[in-house]
Coordinates of C-alpha atoms in Angstrom, one line a residue:
Chain A
M1 CA -31.9 43.8 -2.4
A2 CA -30.7 45.3 0.8
A3 CA -34.1 44.6 2.5
A4 CA -34.0 41.0 1.5
L5 CA -30.4 40.6 2.9
T6 CA -31.4 42.4 6.1
N7 CA -34.3 40.0 6.5
Q8 CA -32.1 37.0 6.0
L9 CA -29.5 38.3 8.4
H10 CA -32.2 39.1 10.9
A11 CA -33.6 35.5 10.5
L12 CA -30.1 34.0 10.9
V13 CA -29.3 35.9 14.1
N14 CA -32.8 35.2 15.6
N15 CA -32.4 31.6 14.8
M16 CA -29.1 31.5 16.6
F17 CA -30.7 32.9 19.7
A18 CA -33.7 30.6 19.4
T19 CA -31.6 27.4 19.0
G20 CA -29.4 28.3 22.0
L21 CA -26.3 28.9 19.9
L22 CA -26.1 32.4 21.3
D23 CA -27.3 33.9 24.6
D24 CA -28.0 37.2 26.2
Q25 CA -24.3 38.1 26.4
F26 CA -24.2 38.5 22.6
Q27 CA -26.9 41.1 23.0
Q28 CA -24.8 42.8 25.6
L29 CA -22.0 43.1 23.0
Q30 CA -24.4 44.3 20.4
M31 CA -25.6 47.1 22.7
L32 CA -22.0 48.1 23.5
Q33 CA -21.3 48.8 19.8
D34 CA -21.5 52.5 19.1
S35 CA -20.1 55.2 16.9
S36 CA -16.8 55.3 18.8
A37 CA -16.3 51.6 18.2
P38 CA -18.4 50.8 15.1
D39 CA -16.7 47.4 14.5
F40 CA -16.7 46.2 18.1
V41 CA -18.9 43.2 17.6
S42 CA -17.0 42.0 14.5
E43 CA -13.6 42.5 16.3
V44 CA -14.7 40.5 19.4
V45 CA -16.2 37.8 17.3
T46 CA -13.0 37.6 15.2
L47 CA -10.9 37.3 18.3
F48 CA -13.1 34.6 19.6
C49 CA -12.9 32.7 16.3
D50 CA -9.1 32.9 16.2
D51 CA -8.8 32.0 19.8
G52 CA -11.2 29.1 19.5
E53 CA -9.4 27.6 16.6
R54 CA -6.1 27.8 18.4
I55 CA -7.5 26.2 21.5
I56 CA -9.2 23.4 19.6
G57 CA -5.8 22.6 18.0
E58 CA -4.2 22.5 21.4
L59 CA -6.9 20.2 22.8
A60 CA -6.4 17.8 19.9
R61 CA -2.6 17.9 20.4
Q62 CA -2.8 17.3 24.1
L63 CA -5.3 14.4 23.8
D64 CA -3.1 12.8 21.2
K65 CA -0.3 12.2 23.6
P66 CA 0.3 8.7 25.0
N67 CA 0.1 10.1 28.6
V68 CA -2.5 12.8 28.6
D69 CA -2.0 15.7 31.0
F70 CA -5.6 16.2 32.0
D71 CA -4.8 19.4 34.0
R72 CA -3.4 20.9 30.9
V73 CA -6.4 19.8 28.8
D74 CA -8.7 21.2 31.5
S75 CA -6.9 24.6 31.4
F76 CA -7.5 24.8 27.7
A77 CA -11.1 23.8 28.0
H78 CA -11.4 26.5 30.7
Q79 CA -10.0 29.1 28.4
L80 CA -12.5 28.2 25.6
K81 CA -15.3 28.2 28.1
G82 CA -14.3 31.7 29.2
S83 CA -14.1 33.2 25.8
S84 CA -17.3 31.6 24.6
A85 CA -19.1 32.8 27.7
S86 CA -17.8 36.3 27.0
V87 CA -19.1 36.5 23.5
G88 CA -22.4 34.7 24.3
A89 CA -21.5 31.5 22.5
Q90 CA -23.8 29.5 24.8
Q91 CA -23.7 26.1 23.1
V92 CA -19.9 26.0 22.9
K93 CA -19.7 27.2 26.5
N94 CA -22.0 24.4 27.7
T95 CA -20.0 21.8 25.8
C96 CA -16.8 23.1 27.4
I97 CA -18.4 22.6 30.8
Q98 CA -19.0 18.9 29.9
F99 CA -15.4 18.7 28.6
R100 CA -14.1 19.9 32.0
E101 CA -16.1 17.2 33.8
F102 CA -14.4 14.5 31.6
C103 CA -11.1 16.1 32.5
Q104 CA -11.9 15.8 36.2
Q105 CA -12.8 12.1 35.6
R106 CA -9.5 11.6 33.7
S107 CA -11.6 10.1 30.8
R108 CA -9.7 10.2 27.6
D109 CA -12.7 8.8 25.7
G110 CA -15.0 11.3 27.2
C111 CA -12.6 14.1 26.3
L112 CA -12.2 12.9 22.8
K113 CA -15.9 12.6 22.2
T114 CA -16.5 16.0 23.6
L115 CA -13.7 17.5 21.6
D116 CA -15.5 16.2 18.4
L117 CA -18.7 17.8 19.6
V118 CA -17.1 21.1 20.5
R119 CA -15.2 21.2 17.2
T120 CA -18.4 20.7 15.2
E121 CA -20.3 23.3 17.2
F122 CA -17.5 25.8 17.1
Y123 CA -17.1 25.6 13.3
D124 CA -20.8 25.7 12.8
L125 CA -20.9 28.9 14.9
R126 CA -17.9 30.3 13.1
N127 CA -19.5 29.8 9.8
K128 CA -22.6 31.6 10.9
F129 CA -20.5 34.4 12.3
Q130 CA -18.6 34.6 9.0
V131 CA -21.8 35.0 7.1
M132 CA -22.7 37.8 9.5
L133 CA -19.4 39.6 9.3
Q134 CA -18.0 39.0 5.9
V135 CA -20.8 38.5 3.6
L136 CA -23.1 41.1 5.2
P137 CA -21.0 43.5 7.2
N138 CA -22.9 46.7 6.4
V139 CA -26.2 44.9 6.8
L140 CA -25.0 43.8 10.2
K141 CA -24.6 47.4 11.3
I142 CA -28.1 48.2 10.2
H143 CA -29.3 45.0 11.9
L144 CA -27.6 45.9 15.1
T145 CA -29.4 49.2 15.1
L146 CA -32.7 47.5 14.5
S147 CA -32.2 44.6 16.8
I148 CA -32.1 46.8 19.9
E149 CA -35.7 47.5 19.2
F150 CA -36.5 43.8 18.7
H151 CA -34.9 42.5 21.9
Chain B
M1 CA -6.0 40.0 13.6
T2 CA -4.5 39.0 17.0
S3 CA -1.7 41.1 18.3
S4 CA 1.9 40.1 17.7
V5 CA 3.1 41.3 21.0
A6 CA 2.4 38.3 23.1
A7 CA 3.1 37.6 26.8
A8 CA 1.8 34.1 27.0
A9 CA 4.5 33.1 29.5
P10 CA 5.4 36.2 31.5
S11 CA 9.1 36.2 32.4
P12 CA 9.9 36.0 36.1
A13 CA 12.5 38.8 36.0
P14 CA 10.9 42.2 35.7
A15 CA 13.3 43.3 32.9
L16 CA 12.0 46.1 30.7
S17 CA 10.9 44.2 27.6
P18 CA 11.7 45.7 24.2
A19 CA 8.0 45.7 23.4
L20 CA 7.3 48.1 26.1
S21 CA 9.3 51.3 25.4
P22 CA 8.3 52.0 21.8
K23 CA 4.6 51.1 22.3
V24 CA 4.0 53.2 25.4
V25 CA 3.9 56.6 23.7
A26 CA 2.5 55.4 20.3
P27 CA -0.7 57.1 19.2
P28 CA -3.7 54.8 19.9
P29 CA -4.6 52.4 17.1
Q30 CA -8.3 52.1 16.7
K31 CA -8.7 48.3 16.8
A32 CA -9.8 47.0 20.2
A33 CA -7.7 43.9 19.6
D34 CA -4.4 45.8 19.0
R35 CA -4.8 48.4 21.6
K36 CA -2.1 47.8 24.2
V37 CA -0.8 50.8 26.1
V38 CA -2.7 53.9 25.1
A39 CA -1.4 57.5 25.6
A40 CA -4.1 60.0 26.6
A41 CA -5.6 61.7 23.5
A42 CA -5.3 65.5 23.5
D43 CA -9.0 66.1 23.7
E44 CA -9.7 63.8 26.7
V45 CA -10.5 65.4 30.1
P46 CA -7.3 65.6 32.1
N47 CA -8.8 64.2 35.3
E48 CA -10.6 61.3 33.6
M49 CA -10.4 58.0 35.5
H50 CA -7.8 55.6 34.2
V51 CA -8.3 51.9 34.6
L52 CA -5.6 49.2 34.1
A53 CA -7.3 46.0 32.9
V54 CA -5.4 42.7 33.2
D55 CA -6.5 39.5 31.4
D56 CA -4.7 36.8 29.5
S57 CA -7.8 36.3 27.2
S58 CA -7.8 38.6 24.1
V59 CA -11.6 38.3 24.0
D60 CA -12.1 39.3 27.6
R61 CA -9.6 42.2 27.2
A62 CA -11.6 43.6 24.3
V63 CA -14.9 43.2 26.1
I64 CA -13.8 44.8 29.5
A65 CA -12.0 47.6 27.7
K66 CA -15.1 48.4 25.7
I67 CA -17.4 48.3 28.7
L68 CA -15.0 50.7 30.6
R69 CA -14.6 53.0 27.6
S70 CA -18.4 53.2 27.2
S71 CA -18.4 54.5 30.8
K72 CA -15.9 57.1 29.8
Y73 CA -12.9 55.6 31.4
R74 CA -9.5 55.7 29.8
V75 CA -8.3 52.1 29.6
T76 CA -4.9 50.4 29.4
T77 CA -5.0 46.7 28.8
V78 CA -2.2 44.2 29.6
E79 CA -2.0 40.5 29.1
S80 CA -0.4 39.4 32.3
A81 CA 0.0 40.4 36.0
T82 CA 3.7 40.5 35.5
R83 CA 3.4 43.1 32.8
A84 CA 0.9 45.0 34.9
L85 CA 3.4 45.2 37.7
E86 CA 6.2 46.2 35.3
L87 CA 4.1 49.1 34.1
L88 CA 3.0 50.2 37.5
C89 CA 6.4 50.0 39.2
L90 CA 8.2 51.7 36.4
G91 CA 5.7 54.5 36.4
L92 CA 4.7 53.8 32.8
V93 CA 1.0 54.0 33.6
P94 CA 0.7 57.0 35.8
N95 CA -2.5 58.0 37.7
V96 CA -4.2 54.6 37.6
N97 CA -7.5 55.0 39.5
M98 CA -8.4 51.3 39.4
I99 CA -7.0 47.9 38.5
I100 CA -9.4 45.3 37.2
T101 CA -7.9 41.8 36.8
D102 CA -8.8 38.3 35.9
Y103 CA -8.2 35.9 38.7
W104 CA -6.9 32.9 36.9
M105 CA -3.9 33.7 34.6
P106 CA -0.8 31.7 33.7
G107 CA 2.2 32.8 35.6
M108 CA 1.1 35.3 38.2
T109 CA -2.5 35.1 39.2
G110 CA -4.8 38.1 39.8
Y111 CA -4.8 37.2 43.5
E112 CA -1.0 37.4 43.6
L113 CA -1.2 40.8 41.7
L114 CA -3.6 42.0 44.3
K115 CA -1.3 41.0 47.1
R116 CA 1.7 42.7 45.5
V117 CA -0.3 45.9 45.0
K118 CA -1.5 46.0 48.5
E119 CA 2.0 45.3 49.9
S120 CA 3.5 48.2 47.9
S121 CA 3.6 51.6 49.6
K122 CA 3.4 53.2 46.2
L123 CA 0.5 51.2 44.9
K124 CA -1.6 50.1 47.8
E125 CA -4.2 52.9 47.6
I126 CA -5.3 51.7 44.1
P127 CA -8.5 49.8 44.3
V128 CA -8.2 46.3 42.8
V129 CA -11.2 44.4 41.4
I130 CA -11.0 40.7 40.6
M131 CA -12.9 39.0 37.8
S132 CA -13.5 35.3 37.6
S133 CA -15.6 32.9 35.6
E134 CA -15.9 30.6 38.6
N135 CA -18.1 31.3 41.6
V136 CA -15.9 29.9 44.4
P137 CA -16.9 31.4 47.8
N138 CA -13.5 30.7 49.4
R139 CA -11.8 32.4 46.5
I140 CA -14.1 35.4 46.8
S141 CA -13.6 35.8 50.5
R142 CA -9.8 35.4 50.2
C143 CA -9.7 38.2 47.7
L144 CA -11.9 40.5 49.7
E145 CA -9.8 39.8 52.8
E146 CA -6.6 40.6 50.9
G147 CA -8.1 44.0 50.2
A148 CA -9.9 43.6 46.8
E149 CA -12.5 46.3 46.2
D150 CA -14.9 43.9 44.6
F151 CA -15.2 40.5 42.9
L152 CA -17.1 40.3 39.6
L153 CA -18.3 37.1 37.9
K154 CA -17.6 36.7 34.3
P155 CA -18.9 37.4 31.7
V156 CA -18.8 40.9 33.0
R157 CA -21.6 43.2 32.0
P158 CA -21.9 46.9 31.7
S159 CA -24.2 47.0 34.7
D160 CA -21.6 45.3 36.9
V161 CA -19.0 47.9 36.0
S162 CA -21.2 51.0 36.3
R163 CA -22.3 49.8 39.8
L164 CA -18.7 49.4 40.7
C165 CA -17.3 52.6 39.3
S166 CA -19.9 54.8 41.0
R167 CA -18.4 53.6 44.3
I168 CA -14.8 54.2 43.3
R169 CA -15.2 57.8 42.3

C-alpha cells in the first residue's frame, strides 16, 4: 500500500517537473529539508498557497475598479512572481511575467485574460501541492529522501 | 498558518510597537512561518554568527531563514525595513553580524535601509546584503556604491549564501 502511494507521489512530482509546473528551485527547497526542519517544504508551500490566494483576490479587486491603477496591479503581480519564483512554481512565475507586461501596456483586457490564466494555473498547482502535503504527508518525507537520489 | 503579527504598512514613527516587547524574549516556536524574533537557545555556540533577514514576503523569509540556518547561522527575520531599524536602534537584536534585505519593499526599501545603516555610527560596520528578483545594473551599482557588501538575485540559493558568508567571517 505504502509502495503504491510512494510510486504515485513520485509520478506526480516528476510530472510536475516534466510539464514545467515546477523548476529547479523546488528541488533546492527539497534539499534544504532536514531533521532540524522536517516540515520545511510543506511550510513554504503552504505560505505560497496562502499568499497566492490573497494576491489573486487583490488582483481581481484592482482590475474590477472603473479606473484601474496599473502600478498597483503590477506591484501585486510582482509579489506573486517573486513568491512563485522562490518556491519553484515556474509556470505561475512565467504567467506573472506576462501579466506585468500587460500592466506596462496599461491593457485591462490583457490583464484580465492573464488573471484568468494565472488563477487556473495557481489553483491547479495548489491542488497538486495539497495532494502532496495533505493526502500523502509521510510519503512525501520518504519521497524527499528518495528524490535526492533521482535528481 | 500565516503569522498574525503583520507589518504590511510600516508606521513612519519608530514607536515601540506592542508586538515587539513580549515577542522578543519568547522561546523560539518551531514553525518557520511563525518565527519572528528568536532568542538564542541555550545550547547554541555563543559566538555564532547572527543574521538579520528583512523581507516583506513570508515565502522569501522562510526560504532565506532556512538557507541561513542550514549554514549554522542564527537568524532573526523581520517583515519591514522600518521594523529592522527599530530592532537595531533599540538594541533588541544585539550582535548582528550581517543584514540581508530585500530591495523592493513597501514603505522603506532595502536601499534606504542600507543608507540608514551606513549613516549610523552604531550600525555602519554591519555588512548589508541586498536581494532582488530584478537584475537591474543601475540598481546593483547604486547599492554597491552605497556600501552594500553584495547583491544577490532571487530566488536565492544555498550556494549564493555560502559563497557570501565565507567572505564575511
